[in-house]
Short mmCIF file of C-alpha atoms in Angstrom, two decimals:
data_model
loop_
_atom_site.label_atom_id
_atom_site.label_comp_id
_atom_site.label_asym_id
_atom_site.label_seq_id
_atom_site.Cartn_x
_atom_site.Cartn_y
_atom_site.Cartn_z
CA MET A 306 88.33 65.96 89.60
CA VAL A 307 86.05 67.18 92.49
CA ILE A 308 89.08 68.04 94.56
CA ASN A 309 90.36 70.07 91.65
CA TYR A 310 87.19 72.14 91.47
CA LEU A 311 87.10 72.60 95.24
CA HIS A 312 90.73 73.78 95.06
CA LYS A 313 89.80 76.37 92.39
CA ILE A 314 86.75 77.51 94.34
CA GLY A 315 89.01 78.09 97.37
CA TRP A 316 91.32 80.10 95.27
CA PHE A 317 88.32 81.97 93.82
CA ILE A 318 87.01 82.98 97.31
CA GLY A 319 90.45 83.78 98.54
CA LEU A 320 91.46 85.99 95.65
CA VAL A 321 88.10 87.79 95.68
CA LEU A 322 88.35 88.56 99.35
CA LEU A 323 91.95 89.69 98.95
CA GLN A 324 91.02 92.00 96.03
CA VAL A 325 87.86 93.57 97.52
CA LEU A 326 89.08 93.92 101.10
CA ILE A 327 92.68 94.87 100.71
CA LEU A 328 93.96 95.41 97.17
CA ASN A 329 91.14 97.78 95.99
CA ASN A 330 92.29 100.13 98.75
CA VAL A 331 95.98 99.97 97.68
CA HIS A 332 96.84 102.95 95.40
CA MET A 333 100.63 103.29 95.05
CA ALA A 334 101.39 106.96 94.26
CA GLY A 335 97.73 107.39 93.32
CA TYR A 336 98.24 105.51 90.02
CA ALA A 337 98.95 101.80 90.62
CA THR A 338 96.40 99.33 92.02
CA PRO A 339 97.20 95.60 91.83
CA PHE A 340 94.49 93.43 90.37
CA LEU A 341 95.50 90.07 91.70
CA TYR A 342 92.21 88.24 91.09
CA ILE A 343 93.23 87.62 87.47
CA TYR A 344 95.81 85.11 88.76
CA LEU A 345 93.05 82.46 88.92
CA ILE A 346 92.31 82.72 85.19
CA LEU A 347 95.93 82.88 84.19
CA LYS A 348 96.76 79.63 86.08
CA PHE A 349 93.99 77.41 84.56
CA GLU A 350 95.27 74.35 82.80
CA SER A 351 95.82 74.68 79.06
CA ASP A 352 93.24 71.94 78.27
CA VAL A 353 90.32 73.82 79.78
CA SER A 354 87.82 74.86 77.09
CA ARG A 355 87.51 78.52 76.20
CA ASN A 356 83.79 78.49 77.17
CA ALA A 357 84.50 77.00 80.67
CA LEU A 358 87.31 79.54 81.12
CA MET A 359 85.07 82.44 80.15
CA LEU A 360 82.39 81.23 82.53
CA TRP A 361 84.85 81.08 85.39
CA ALA A 362 86.06 84.56 84.41
CA PHE A 363 82.61 86.00 84.16
CA PHE A 364 81.63 84.84 87.69
CA LEU A 365 85.00 85.97 89.12
CA GLY A 366 84.69 89.45 87.53
CA LEU A 367 81.05 89.75 88.49
CA THR A 368 81.82 88.78 92.11
CA VAL A 369 84.55 91.46 92.20
CA ASP A 370 82.19 93.97 90.60
CA ILE A 371 79.39 93.36 93.15
CA PHE A 372 81.70 93.94 96.09
CA SER A 373 83.62 96.82 94.45
CA ASP A 374 80.54 98.65 93.21
CA THR A 375 81.93 98.63 89.63
CA PRO A 376 79.03 97.80 87.27
CA GLY A 377 80.47 95.14 84.97
CA MET A 378 83.89 96.63 84.44
CA ASN A 379 85.99 93.75 86.00
CA ALA A 380 83.65 91.18 84.42
CA ALA A 381 84.14 92.66 80.94
CA ALA A 382 87.91 92.95 81.29
CA ILE A 383 88.48 89.47 82.64
CA VAL A 384 86.12 87.77 80.14
CA LEU A 385 88.12 89.36 77.34
CA LEU A 386 91.34 88.10 78.97
CA ALA A 387 89.84 84.56 79.27
CA PHE A 388 88.87 84.78 75.53
CA VAL A 389 92.43 85.68 74.40
CA ARG A 390 94.34 83.66 76.98
CA PRO A 391 94.51 80.39 75.03
CA THR A 392 96.06 82.28 72.12
CA PHE A 393 98.63 83.85 74.32
CA LEU A 394 99.37 80.58 76.00
CA ARG A 395 100.02 78.85 72.68
CA LEU A 396 102.16 81.83 71.57
CA PHE A 397 104.54 81.73 74.51
CA THR A 398 104.71 78.06 75.38
CA PRO A 399 107.50 76.01 73.77
CA ARG A 400 106.33 73.55 71.04
CA ASP A 401 107.59 70.50 72.90
CA THR A 402 105.45 71.00 76.00
CA PRO A 403 102.59 68.60 76.79
CA ASP A 404 99.09 69.43 75.82
CA MET A 405 97.82 69.66 79.35
CA LEU A 406 99.93 72.00 81.55
CA ALA A 407 99.30 74.63 84.20
CA PRO A 408 101.20 77.78 83.16
CA ALA A 409 103.93 78.46 85.62
CA ALA A 410 107.52 79.59 85.59
CA ARG A 411 108.72 76.03 86.36
CA THR A 412 106.51 74.39 83.64
CA ILE A 413 106.97 76.64 80.63
CA GLY A 414 110.21 78.42 81.67
CA PHE A 415 110.73 81.77 83.43
CA SER A 416 111.08 83.85 80.30
CA SER A 417 108.05 82.37 78.55
CA PHE A 418 105.91 82.69 81.64
CA LEU A 419 106.95 86.26 82.22
CA LYS A 420 106.12 87.18 78.57
CA TYR A 421 102.78 85.37 78.87
CA LEU A 422 102.06 87.15 82.16
CA ILE A 423 103.00 90.61 80.98
CA ILE A 424 100.90 90.51 77.85
CA CYS A 425 97.90 89.09 79.69
CA VAL A 426 98.08 91.64 82.41
CA LEU A 427 98.48 94.51 79.95
CA VAL A 428 95.46 93.38 78.02
CA HIS A 429 93.33 93.08 81.16
CA HIS A 430 94.46 96.35 82.72
CA GLY A 431 94.20 98.16 79.38
CA ILE A 432 90.56 97.18 79.02
CA LEU A 433 89.61 97.65 82.65
CA LEU A 434 91.20 101.07 83.06
CA THR A 435 89.97 102.36 79.75
CA ILE A 436 86.40 101.39 80.70
CA GLU A 437 86.93 103.09 84.12
CA PHE A 438 88.36 106.26 82.59
CA PHE A 439 85.74 106.23 79.74
CA SER A 440 87.66 109.05 78.09
CA PHE A 441 90.83 109.63 76.18
CA ALA A 442 91.08 113.32 77.28
CA ASN A 443 93.86 112.49 79.70
CA ILE A 444 95.56 109.70 77.77
CA GLY A 445 98.83 110.28 79.50
CA VAL A 446 97.30 109.60 82.91
CA LEU A 447 95.44 106.56 81.56
CA LEU A 448 98.61 105.07 80.10
CA LEU A 449 100.57 105.78 83.33
CA ARG A 450 97.86 104.03 85.32
CA ILE A 451 97.86 101.00 82.97
CA VAL A 452 101.62 100.67 83.06
CA ALA A 453 101.99 101.25 86.79
CA SER A 454 99.12 98.88 87.73
CA SER A 455 100.42 96.24 85.31
CA LEU A 456 103.90 96.40 86.77
CA LEU A 457 102.62 96.13 90.36
CA THR A 458 100.39 93.24 89.37
CA VAL A 459 103.17 91.39 87.56
CA VAL A 460 105.48 91.85 90.58
CA CYS A 461 102.78 90.51 92.94
CA ILE A 462 102.07 87.43 90.76
CA MET A 463 105.77 86.64 90.34
CA ALA A 464 106.10 86.87 94.13
CA ILE A 465 103.29 84.32 94.45
CA GLU A 466 104.91 82.15 91.83
CA GLY A 467 108.20 82.25 93.78
CA ILE A 468 106.41 81.20 96.99
CA ARG A 469 104.37 78.45 95.21
CA LYS A 470 107.34 77.04 93.30
CA LYS A 471 107.37 73.76 95.17
CA GLN A 472 103.60 73.33 95.47
CA PRO A 473 101.19 71.53 93.10
CA PRO A 474 99.45 73.57 90.37
CA LEU A 475 96.42 75.67 91.07
#
């Protein structure tokens, strides 16, 4: 139990550092920025309570906000993701899976995991980038940024999943 939390705290610190030191400075074609820090929330076990998940998400988003100078934008987006995540997880996991599982391509199947990942990333990025834009005047640019950033984030997370295939769950 304690080792599990230490493991999660290690991922927390590593993903925050990766996000604020490297990924916030990556802007592919001026539109796509990967937001890899959401990987921690997406990989929590299915039996974690919604309140605990939302607390982890809040502190993760707040930490990214503090270092990125974005007042509450990441926290708001990831807390919403943590709130809807259990619903998406139930929607995309097969009925015969155990109650306690860590979502991964190897545990729920590649297709189910990819659907779960895409919808979660789109929800997070849609909220985050809409808050950042704070206007629908250039809705085409907003939609392009949401789609491009989501695609880049999904590709990065699937690459991590491919590397972690043989390792224990997060």
